[in-house]
Tab-separated table of C-alpha atoms and ligand atoms in Angstrom:
chain	number	residue	atom	x	y	z
A	1	MET	CA	118.074	-48.667	-29.366
A	2	SER	CA	116.563	-50.239	-32.456
A	3	ASN	CA	116.203	-48.525	-35.830
A	4	LYS	CA	112.797	-49.962	-36.505
A	5	ILE	CA	109.934	-47.467	-36.366
A	6	ILE	CA	106.809	-48.603	-34.558
A	7	ASN	CA	103.692	-46.559	-35.170
A	8	VAL	CA	100.411	-46.542	-33.287
A	9	THR	CA	98.899	-48.631	-36.045
A	10	LYS	CA	100.007	-50.583	-39.086
A	11	THR	CA	97.673	-51.027	-42.015
A	12	PHE	CA	96.882	-54.674	-42.697
A	13	LEU	CA	97.677	-55.595	-46.291
A	14	PRO	CA	96.482	-58.910	-47.722
A	15	PRO	CA	98.736	-61.228	-49.780
A	16	VAL	CA	99.322	-59.220	-52.955
A	17	GLU	CA	98.269	-62.153	-55.211
A	18	GLU	CA	94.808	-62.019	-53.685
A	19	TYR	CA	94.464	-58.340	-54.527
A	20	GLU	CA	95.858	-58.980	-58.016
A	21	ALA	CA	93.159	-61.589	-58.649
A	22	TYR	CA	90.545	-58.874	-58.069
A	23	LEU	CA	92.492	-56.451	-60.270
A	24	LYS	CA	92.294	-59.012	-63.051
A	25	GLN	CA	88.495	-59.079	-62.550
A	26	ILE	CA	88.335	-55.277	-62.777
A	27	TRP	CA	90.333	-55.356	-66.010
A	28	ASP	CA	88.110	-58.104	-67.442
A	29	ASP	CA	84.966	-56.234	-66.417
A	30	GLY	CA	86.104	-52.782	-67.455
A	31	GLN	CA	84.119	-51.138	-64.649
A	32	VAL	CA	86.192	-49.212	-62.115
A	33	THR	CA	83.533	-47.394	-60.068
A	34	ASN	CA	79.790	-46.447	-59.903
A	35	ASN	CA	78.263	-49.350	-57.980
A	36	GLY	CA	80.307	-51.990	-59.785
A	37	PRO	CA	80.281	-55.752	-59.135
A	38	LEU	CA	82.989	-55.698	-56.463
A	39	SER	CA	81.284	-52.978	-54.413
A	40	LYS	CA	78.032	-54.966	-54.627
A	41	LEU	CA	79.812	-58.117	-53.506
A	42	LEU	CA	81.551	-56.301	-50.636
A	43	LYS	CA	78.273	-54.826	-49.472
A	44	GLN	CA	76.706	-58.294	-49.486
A	45	GLN	CA	79.584	-59.854	-47.586
A	46	LEU	CA	79.701	-57.037	-45.009
A	47	CYS	CA	75.929	-57.203	-44.398
A	48	SER	CA	76.263	-60.924	-43.855
A	49	TYR	CA	79.417	-60.711	-41.667
A	50	LEU	CA	78.062	-57.872	-39.507
A	51	ASP	CA	74.461	-59.118	-39.645
A	52	LEU	CA	73.148	-55.777	-40.910
A	53	PRO	CA	69.793	-54.964	-42.553
A	54	ASN	CA	71.511	-52.733	-45.102
A	55	LEU	CA	74.743	-50.849	-45.710
A	56	LEU	CA	75.620	-47.963	-47.970
A	57	LEU	CA	79.284	-48.106	-48.956
A	58	LEU	CA	80.928	-44.707	-49.271
A	59	GLN	CA	84.205	-42.978	-50.007
A	60	ASN	CA	84.969	-42.170	-46.356
A	61	GLY	CA	83.508	-41.812	-42.896
A	62	THR	CA	83.460	-38.017	-42.952
A	63	LEU	CA	81.134	-37.964	-45.962
A	64	ALA	CA	79.016	-40.586	-44.185
A	65	LEU	CA	78.487	-38.141	-41.305
A	66	GLN	CA	77.838	-35.219	-43.643
A	67	LEU	CA	75.320	-37.207	-45.683
A	68	ALA	CA	73.516	-38.245	-42.494
A	69	ILE	CA	73.173	-34.602	-41.390
A	70	GLU	CA	72.171	-33.504	-44.899
A	71	ALA	CA	69.584	-36.279	-45.355
A	72	LEU	CA	67.942	-35.406	-42.025
A	73	GLY	CA	67.465	-31.862	-43.340
A	74	ILE	CA	69.687	-30.334	-40.660
A	75	GLY	CA	71.646	-27.199	-41.572
A	76	ALA	CA	72.052	-23.474	-40.977
A	77	GLY	CA	70.452	-22.290	-37.746
A	78	ASP	CA	70.214	-25.811	-36.313
A	79	GLU	CA	72.105	-27.246	-33.372
A	80	ILE	CA	73.511	-30.741	-33.001
A	81	ILE	CA	74.492	-32.042	-29.594
A	82	THR	CA	77.790	-33.886	-29.805
A	83	THR	CA	80.851	-34.999	-27.871
A	84	PRO	CA	84.115	-33.042	-27.696
A	85	PHE	CA	86.062	-36.285	-27.193
A	86	SER	CA	86.443	-37.503	-30.766
A	87	TYR	CA	88.397	-37.147	-33.935
A	88	VAL	CA	87.955	-33.701	-35.509
A	89	ALA	CA	85.761	-35.110	-38.318
A	90	THR	CA	82.816	-35.528	-35.927
A	91	THR	CA	82.719	-31.764	-35.323
A	92	SER	CA	83.903	-30.628	-38.749
A	93	ALA	CA	81.118	-32.612	-40.454
A	94	ILE	CA	78.565	-30.631	-38.409
A	95	LEU	CA	80.215	-27.288	-39.199
A	96	TRP	CA	80.633	-28.179	-42.886
A	97	GLN	CA	76.863	-28.701	-43.038
A	98	GLN	CA	76.446	-25.179	-41.571
A	99	ALA	CA	74.979	-26.507	-38.305
A	100	GLN	CA	76.215	-25.611	-34.834
A	101	PRO	CA	77.897	-28.251	-32.647
A	102	VAL	CA	76.846	-28.029	-28.994
A	103	PHE	CA	79.256	-29.952	-26.799
A	104	VAL	CA	78.230	-32.142	-23.897
A	105	ASP	CA	80.976	-33.437	-21.626
A	106	ILE	CA	81.915	-37.104	-21.397
A	107	ASP	CA	81.652	-39.813	-18.801
A	108	PRO	CA	85.173	-40.113	-17.319
A	109	ASP	CA	84.947	-43.934	-17.272
A	110	THR	CA	83.444	-44.893	-20.647
A	111	LEU	CA	84.817	-41.760	-22.420
A	112	CYS	CA	81.519	-41.534	-24.332
A	113	ILE	CA	79.055	-38.635	-24.065
A	114	ASP	CA	77.491	-38.296	-20.581
A	115	PRO	CA	73.751	-38.737	-21.199
A	116	GLY	CA	72.983	-37.080	-17.861
A	117	LYS	CA	74.288	-33.792	-19.243
A	118	ILE	CA	72.467	-33.814	-22.583
A	119	GLU	CA	69.052	-32.421	-21.626
A	120	GLU	CA	70.412	-29.182	-20.135
A	121	LYS	CA	71.943	-28.385	-23.562
A	122	ILE	CA	68.764	-28.927	-25.597
A	123	THR	CA	67.256	-25.730	-27.042
A	124	LYS	CA	64.537	-24.951	-29.591
A	125	LYS	CA	67.238	-25.169	-32.261
A	126	THR	CA	68.407	-28.679	-31.335
A	127	LYS	CA	67.689	-31.170	-34.129
A	128	ALA	CA	69.908	-34.157	-33.401
A	129	ILE	CA	72.367	-35.866	-31.089
A	130	LEU	CA	75.644	-37.043	-32.636
A	131	PRO	CA	77.578	-39.139	-30.119
A	132	VAL	CA	80.635	-41.326	-30.754
A	133	HIS	CA	81.150	-44.947	-29.700
A	134	VAL	CA	84.640	-44.049	-28.504
A	135	PHE	CA	87.417	-46.583	-29.301
A	136	GLY	CA	84.735	-49.216	-29.965
A	137	ASN	CA	83.114	-48.834	-26.543
A	138	MET	CA	79.350	-48.257	-26.619
A	139	CYS	CA	77.444	-45.090	-25.750
A	140	ASP	CA	74.565	-45.369	-23.317
A	141	VAL	CA	72.246	-46.021	-26.267
A	142	ALA	CA	69.125	-46.677	-24.133
A	143	LYS	CA	69.331	-43.332	-22.315
A	144	ILE	CA	70.236	-41.413	-25.461
A	145	ASP	CA	67.314	-42.989	-27.290
A	146	GLU	CA	64.963	-42.080	-24.454
A	147	ILE	CA	66.093	-38.418	-24.493
A	148	ALA	CA	65.811	-38.276	-28.286
A	149	GLN	CA	62.256	-39.673	-28.213
A	150	LYS	CA	61.181	-37.286	-25.472
A	151	HIS	CA	62.493	-34.204	-27.332
A	152	ASN	CA	61.786	-35.434	-30.856
A	153	LEU	CA	65.449	-35.470	-31.885
A	154	LYS	CA	67.289	-37.694	-34.355
A	155	VAL	CA	70.297	-39.749	-33.294
A	156	ILE	CA	73.295	-40.146	-35.577
A	157	TYR	CA	76.047	-42.364	-34.176
A	158	ASP	CA	79.628	-41.865	-35.230
A	159	ALA	CA	80.560	-45.542	-35.214
A	160	ALA	CA	83.916	-45.083	-36.952
A	161	HIS	CA	85.556	-47.319	-34.320
A	162	SER	CA	82.834	-49.926	-34.063
A	163	PHE	CA	83.483	-52.394	-36.869
A	164	GLY	CA	82.688	-55.870	-35.564
A	165	VAL	CA	81.490	-54.603	-32.182
A	166	LYS	CA	78.334	-56.181	-30.804
A	167	TYR	CA	76.186	-54.725	-28.074
A	168	ASP	CA	73.401	-56.705	-26.471
A	169	GLY	CA	73.712	-59.252	-29.271
A	170	LYS	CA	73.328	-56.739	-32.117
A	171	SER	CA	75.894	-55.020	-34.339
A	172	ALA	CA	76.923	-51.658	-32.861
A	173	LEU	CA	76.136	-50.182	-36.285
A	174	GLU	CA	72.419	-50.902	-35.913
A	175	TYR	CA	71.782	-48.325	-33.196
A	176	GLY	CA	70.408	-44.822	-33.741
A	177	ASP	CA	68.451	-43.417	-36.667
A	178	ILE	CA	71.627	-43.415	-38.729
A	179	SER	CA	74.986	-44.946	-37.936
A	180	ALA	CA	78.106	-43.848	-39.806
A	181	THR	CA	81.380	-45.732	-39.911
A	182	SER	CA	84.818	-45.481	-41.482
A	183	PHE	CA	86.879	-47.986	-43.441
A	184	HIS	CA	90.004	-45.827	-43.521
A	185	ALA	CA	93.421	-47.506	-43.646
A	186	THR	CA	94.022	-46.638	-39.976
A	187	LYS	CA	90.845	-48.359	-38.854
A	188	LEU	CA	90.383	-51.996	-37.815
A	189	PHE	CA	88.812	-52.982	-41.157
A	190	HIS	CA	89.735	-50.924	-44.195
A	191	THR	CA	89.076	-50.369	-47.880
A	192	ILE	CA	92.083	-47.960	-48.195
A	193	GLU	CA	89.682	-45.001	-47.920
A	194	GLY	CA	86.073	-45.839	-47.261
A	195	GLY	CA	83.045	-45.534	-45.078
A	196	GLY	CA	79.531	-46.754	-44.607
A	197	ILE	CA	76.071	-45.899	-43.391
A	198	VAL	CA	73.463	-48.113	-41.759
A	199	CYS	CA	69.892	-46.810	-41.545
A	200	LYS	CA	66.838	-48.898	-40.672
A	201	ASP	CA	64.321	-46.526	-42.258
A	202	GLU	CA	64.097	-47.619	-45.890
A	203	ALA	CA	62.937	-44.265	-47.285
A	204	MET	CA	65.769	-42.486	-45.450
A	205	PHE	CA	68.242	-45.112	-46.660
A	206	GLU	CA	67.142	-44.445	-50.243
A	207	GLN	CA	67.606	-40.681	-49.696
A	208	LEU	CA	71.110	-41.312	-48.382
A	209	ARG	CA	71.896	-43.547	-51.356
A	210	LEU	CA	70.605	-40.985	-53.832
A	211	LYS	CA	72.484	-38.145	-52.138
A	212	SER	CA	75.721	-40.137	-52.190
A	213	ALA	CA	75.500	-40.333	-55.996
A	214	PHE	CA	74.578	-36.789	-57.124
A	215	GLY	CA	70.895	-37.073	-56.157
A	216	HIS	CA	69.644	-38.235	-59.520
A	217	LYS	CA	68.357	-41.362	-61.220
A	218	PHE	CA	69.303	-41.089	-64.882
A	219	ASP	CA	67.747	-37.767	-66.035
A	220	ASP	CA	65.485	-37.460	-63.026
A	221	HIS	CA	67.050	-35.016	-60.522
A	222	ILE	CA	65.353	-35.836	-57.243
A	223	THR	CA	67.395	-34.250	-54.451
A	224	LEU	CA	70.613	-32.340	-53.784
A	225	GLY	CA	73.502	-34.762	-53.884
A	226	ILE	CA	77.252	-35.106	-53.771
A	227	ASN	CA	79.711	-37.713	-55.002
A	228	ALA	CA	80.588	-40.069	-52.145
A	229	LYS	CA	80.793	-43.375	-53.997
A	230	ILE	CA	83.315	-46.088	-53.188
A	231	ASN	CA	85.239	-47.452	-56.187
A	232	GLU	CA	86.107	-50.978	-57.333
A	233	PHE	CA	89.766	-50.818	-56.268
A	234	GLU	CA	88.754	-49.904	-52.735
A	235	SER	CA	86.041	-52.557	-52.728
A	236	ALA	CA	88.616	-55.147	-53.851
A	237	MET	CA	90.794	-54.241	-50.855
A	238	GLY	CA	87.797	-54.656	-48.575
A	239	LEU	CA	86.991	-58.086	-50.037
A	240	CYS	CA	90.592	-59.215	-49.474
A	241	ASN	CA	90.728	-57.861	-45.910
A	242	LEU	CA	87.366	-59.205	-44.800
A	243	LYS	CA	88.700	-62.755	-45.263
A	244	TYR	CA	91.281	-62.075	-42.550
A	245	ILE	CA	89.257	-59.937	-40.159
A	246	ASP	CA	88.505	-62.630	-37.557
A	247	GLU	CA	92.194	-63.515	-37.451
A	248	ILE	CA	93.134	-59.815	-37.194
A	249	ILE	CA	90.710	-59.221	-34.309
A	250	ALA	CA	91.939	-62.326	-32.471
A	251	ARG	CA	95.623	-61.409	-32.844
A	252	ARG	CA	94.966	-57.874	-31.673
A	253	GLY	CA	93.072	-59.368	-28.742
A	254	ALA	CA	96.128	-61.395	-27.760
A	255	ALA	CA	98.298	-58.263	-27.918
A	256	LYS	CA	95.737	-56.325	-25.887
A	257	ALA	CA	95.780	-59.067	-23.224
A	258	ILE	CA	99.550	-58.655	-22.865
A	259	TYR	CA	99.244	-54.894	-22.351
A	260	ASP	CA	96.375	-55.484	-19.904
A	261	GLU	CA	98.352	-57.956	-17.857
A	262	GLN	CA	101.451	-55.750	-17.659
A	263	LEU	CA	99.833	-52.334	-17.280
A	264	ARG	CA	96.826	-53.065	-15.072
A	265	GLY	CA	96.941	-50.931	-11.938
A	266	ILE	CA	99.845	-48.894	-13.357
A	267	VAL	CA	97.930	-46.720	-15.836
A	268	GLY	CA	94.244	-45.851	-16.198
A	269	HIS	CA	91.971	-47.563	-18.706
A	270	GLN	CA	88.702	-46.811	-20.446
A	271	LYS	CA	85.876	-48.780	-18.824
A	272	LEU	CA	84.133	-50.941	-21.416
A	273	VAL	CA	80.390	-51.289	-20.838
A	274	ASN	CA	78.583	-54.557	-20.064
A	275	LYS	CA	76.986	-56.573	-22.872
A	276	LEU	CA	79.792	-55.504	-25.240
A	277	THR	CA	81.700	-57.781	-27.606
A	278	TYR	CA	84.818	-55.694	-28.135
A	279	ASN	CA	86.777	-55.478	-31.396
A	280	ASN	CA	90.259	-54.696	-30.010
A	281	ALA	CA	90.437	-51.590	-32.170
A	282	TYR	CA	92.522	-49.402	-29.830
A	283	TYR	CA	94.687	-49.549	-26.737
A	284	PRO	CA	94.287	-46.235	-24.899
A	285	ILE	CA	96.034	-45.616	-21.578
A	286	ILE	CA	95.259	-42.720	-19.254
A	287	LEU	CA	98.182	-41.196	-17.355
A	288	SER	CA	98.052	-39.128	-14.191
A	289	SER	CA	99.092	-35.813	-15.761
A	290	GLU	CA	100.033	-34.252	-19.090
A	291	ALA	CA	103.630	-33.964	-17.849
A	292	GLU	CA	103.724	-37.709	-17.247
A	293	LEU	CA	102.187	-38.313	-20.680
A	294	LEU	CA	104.810	-36.121	-22.357
A	295	ASP	CA	107.569	-37.973	-20.524
A	296	VAL	CA	106.184	-41.318	-21.762
A	297	VAL	CA	105.773	-40.001	-25.329
A	298	ASN	CA	109.296	-38.558	-25.432
A	299	SER	CA	110.844	-41.719	-24.028
A	300	LEU	CA	108.979	-43.915	-26.524
A	301	ASN	CA	109.837	-41.563	-29.414
A	302	ALA	CA	113.514	-41.729	-28.457
A	303	ASP	CA	113.280	-45.467	-29.113
A	304	GLY	CA	111.504	-45.095	-32.468
A	305	ILE	CA	108.065	-45.812	-31.007
A	306	TYR	CA	105.256	-43.445	-31.969
A	307	PRO	CA	102.084	-43.785	-29.929
A	308	ARG	CA	99.363	-41.258	-30.713
A	309	ARG	CA	97.768	-38.607	-28.560
A	310	TYR	CA	94.236	-39.634	-29.421
A	311	PHE	CA	91.923	-37.862	-28.999
A	312	TYR	CA	93.742	-34.589	-28.551
A	313	PRO	CA	92.831	-31.783	-28.286
A	314	SER	CA	89.324	-31.853	-26.852
A	315	LEU	CA	87.191	-30.499	-29.716
A	316	ASP	CA	85.504	-27.798	-27.596
A	317	THR	CA	88.913	-26.091	-27.616
A	318	LEU	CA	89.380	-26.052	-31.410
A	319	PRO	CA	90.566	-22.572	-32.433
A	320	TYR	CA	87.659	-22.083	-34.858
A	321	ILE	CA	84.963	-23.015	-32.352
A	322	ASN	CA	86.377	-22.644	-28.825
A	323	THR	CA	83.512	-23.004	-26.382
A	324	ASN	CA	85.882	-24.565	-23.846
A	325	ASP	CA	83.133	-25.848	-21.589
A	326	CYS	CA	83.892	-29.545	-21.186
A	327	PRO	CA	86.404	-29.892	-18.334
A	328	ILE	CA	86.352	-33.707	-18.178
A	329	SER	CA	87.021	-34.141	-21.891
A	330	ASP	CA	89.655	-31.415	-21.787
A	331	ASP	CA	91.419	-33.089	-18.851
A	332	ILE	CA	91.350	-36.612	-20.297
A	333	ALA	CA	92.390	-35.437	-23.769
A	334	LYS	CA	95.608	-34.124	-22.188
A	335	ARG	CA	96.404	-37.429	-20.445
A	336	ILE	CA	95.348	-40.135	-22.901
A	337	LEU	CA	97.610	-42.007	-25.258
A	338	CYS	CA	96.909	-44.812	-27.734
A	339	LEU	CA	99.656	-47.448	-27.701
A	340	PRO	CA	100.755	-49.341	-30.818
A	341	LEU	CA	98.272	-52.145	-31.518
A	342	TYR	CA	98.041	-54.146	-34.725
A	343	ASP	CA	97.727	-57.761	-35.760
A	344	ASP	CA	101.425	-58.603	-36.079
A	345	ILE	CA	102.963	-56.484	-33.342
A	346	SER	CA	105.705	-58.634	-31.811
A	347	LEU	CA	105.912	-59.649	-28.182
A	348	ASP	CA	109.425	-58.154	-28.061
A	349	ASP	CA	108.142	-54.785	-29.253
A	350	GLN	CA	105.318	-54.863	-26.734
A	351	LYS	CA	107.755	-55.727	-23.942
A	352	ARG	CA	109.974	-52.826	-24.994
A	353	ILE	CA	106.978	-50.436	-24.962
A	354	ILE	CA	105.804	-51.711	-21.565
A	355	GLY	CA	109.343	-51.476	-20.148
A	356	ILE	CA	109.746	-47.851	-21.229
A	357	ILE	CA	106.354	-46.875	-19.780
A	358	LYS	CA	107.102	-48.596	-16.454
A	359	LYS	CA	110.493	-46.872	-16.241
A	360	CYS	CA	108.901	-43.436	-16.833
A	361	LEU	CA	106.219	-44.018	-14.206
A	362	LYS	CA	108.797	-45.017	-11.575
A	363	LYS	CA	110.612	-41.663	-11.796
B	1	PLP	C1	88.331	-41.878	-38.624
B	1	PLP	C2	87.211	-41.190	-37.974
B	1	PLP	C3	86.296	-40.422	-38.711
B	1	PLP	C4	86.487	-40.103	-40.166
B	1	PLP	O1	86.541	-41.189	-41.004
B	1	PLP	P1	87.297	-41.041	-42.418
B	1	PLP	O2	86.947	-42.313	-43.117
B	1	PLP	O3	88.753	-40.933	-42.133
B	1	PLP	O4	86.756	-39.848	-43.101
B	1	PLP	C5	85.202	-39.876	-38.046
B	1	PLP	N1	85.031	-40.058	-36.728
B	1	PLP	C6	85.893	-40.763	-35.983
B	1	PLP	C7	85.630	-40.945	-34.522
B	1	PLP	C8	87.021	-41.333	-36.576
B	1	PLP	O5	87.904	-42.007	-35.831
C-alpha cells in the first residue's frame, strides 16, 4: 500500500522558467488577451505542427462545438444526429444551442458512431451530423461524408481527443465541414483551458472567428457573437507545451505498449482503424461486466489509483434527455475504464496497476 495518488491523467507542466520567459514577454508587451502576439504565434506553430490550413484558437472545446452549431445556423426545431458515447459536452452543446440531439448507436469495435444506423434516424428536421473521434480513433469519415452529401447535411466532428492524430496522411482535424477540438488540461496537448476550430470554407471560418469575438469589427456589428477568445497566458502555456509534445506522445506510447503487452487477451480493447497514426491519448479497457469493472475500480482505489469511468453514462440515458435507445453504447459505457496514462507514469506504477487488474480478473 503506497500513499501516492495516481490519477487517470496528470497534466504536463513545462519547466517553470520557460513559462516565466513568456510571462516576461506579456509584461513587456502589456497585452494579456484579444488576439495578442502569443496567441498569434501559437496559432502559427500549431498550423505548422499539425499541417492545418487554418485554426481558430478558443477558450475551450465546448464553445468550439457551440460556435460550430451556431455558425451553421442550426437551432430551435432542428435535429443533430450524434453519438451517445462521448463526454457530456458533445450533447450539452447541442442542447445549449436549442437543437435536439438524436442519438445513433456506436460500433462495438471502434466505439465511434455506427454509420450504418445513421440514415434511419434522418428526418426533415435533421441539419447536421456531430460524431466524435472517440479516444483519438477515427470515425468512418468516408461513409459519414457520403450520407451527409446525399441528404444535404453538415458534418461537425468533435475531435477533442484527436490532437496529433493522422488519418490517411492528413490531420484528423481536417475532416468534416467543421472540426472542433479541446486543449483542456486533461487532454494530450493543453493550454490550461482552450480549444480550437478547423474549417476549410474560408467564409465560414470568418463567421466562426467573428462569432468568437462578439460578432463585430470595431463599430460594425455583423453577426450575433459571444466571447470565446483564448488569452495570452493560456497561449504561453501552449507554446511551452508544444515544444515537448513529440516527447510526450512517444513516452505515452511506451507506456501504452506495456499495458498492451500485459493486458492483451485479458481485457477488451477499442479497435483502432487502419490508416491511423495514433496519438496515445487514452488507454481504455473493456471488462466483461459492470460488476467486474466495479471490482477492478474498487481494488485500484484501495491502492490510491483512480482510473476513470469514461465515457459513463451513455448520453442517451442523461436524466434531462433520456431517450435510452442505444443498447450498445449503454452496455459498453458500463464496462469501460480508462487506465492512468501520462508521459511520466513509472513502470512500477504500471506494474502495480496491471497486477491489481489481473488479480481481480482471476477471482
Ligand atoms: C473534453 C471534451 C470536450 C470539451 O472540451 P472542453 O475544452 O473541456 O470544453 C468535448 N468533447 C469531448 C469528447 C471531450 O473529451
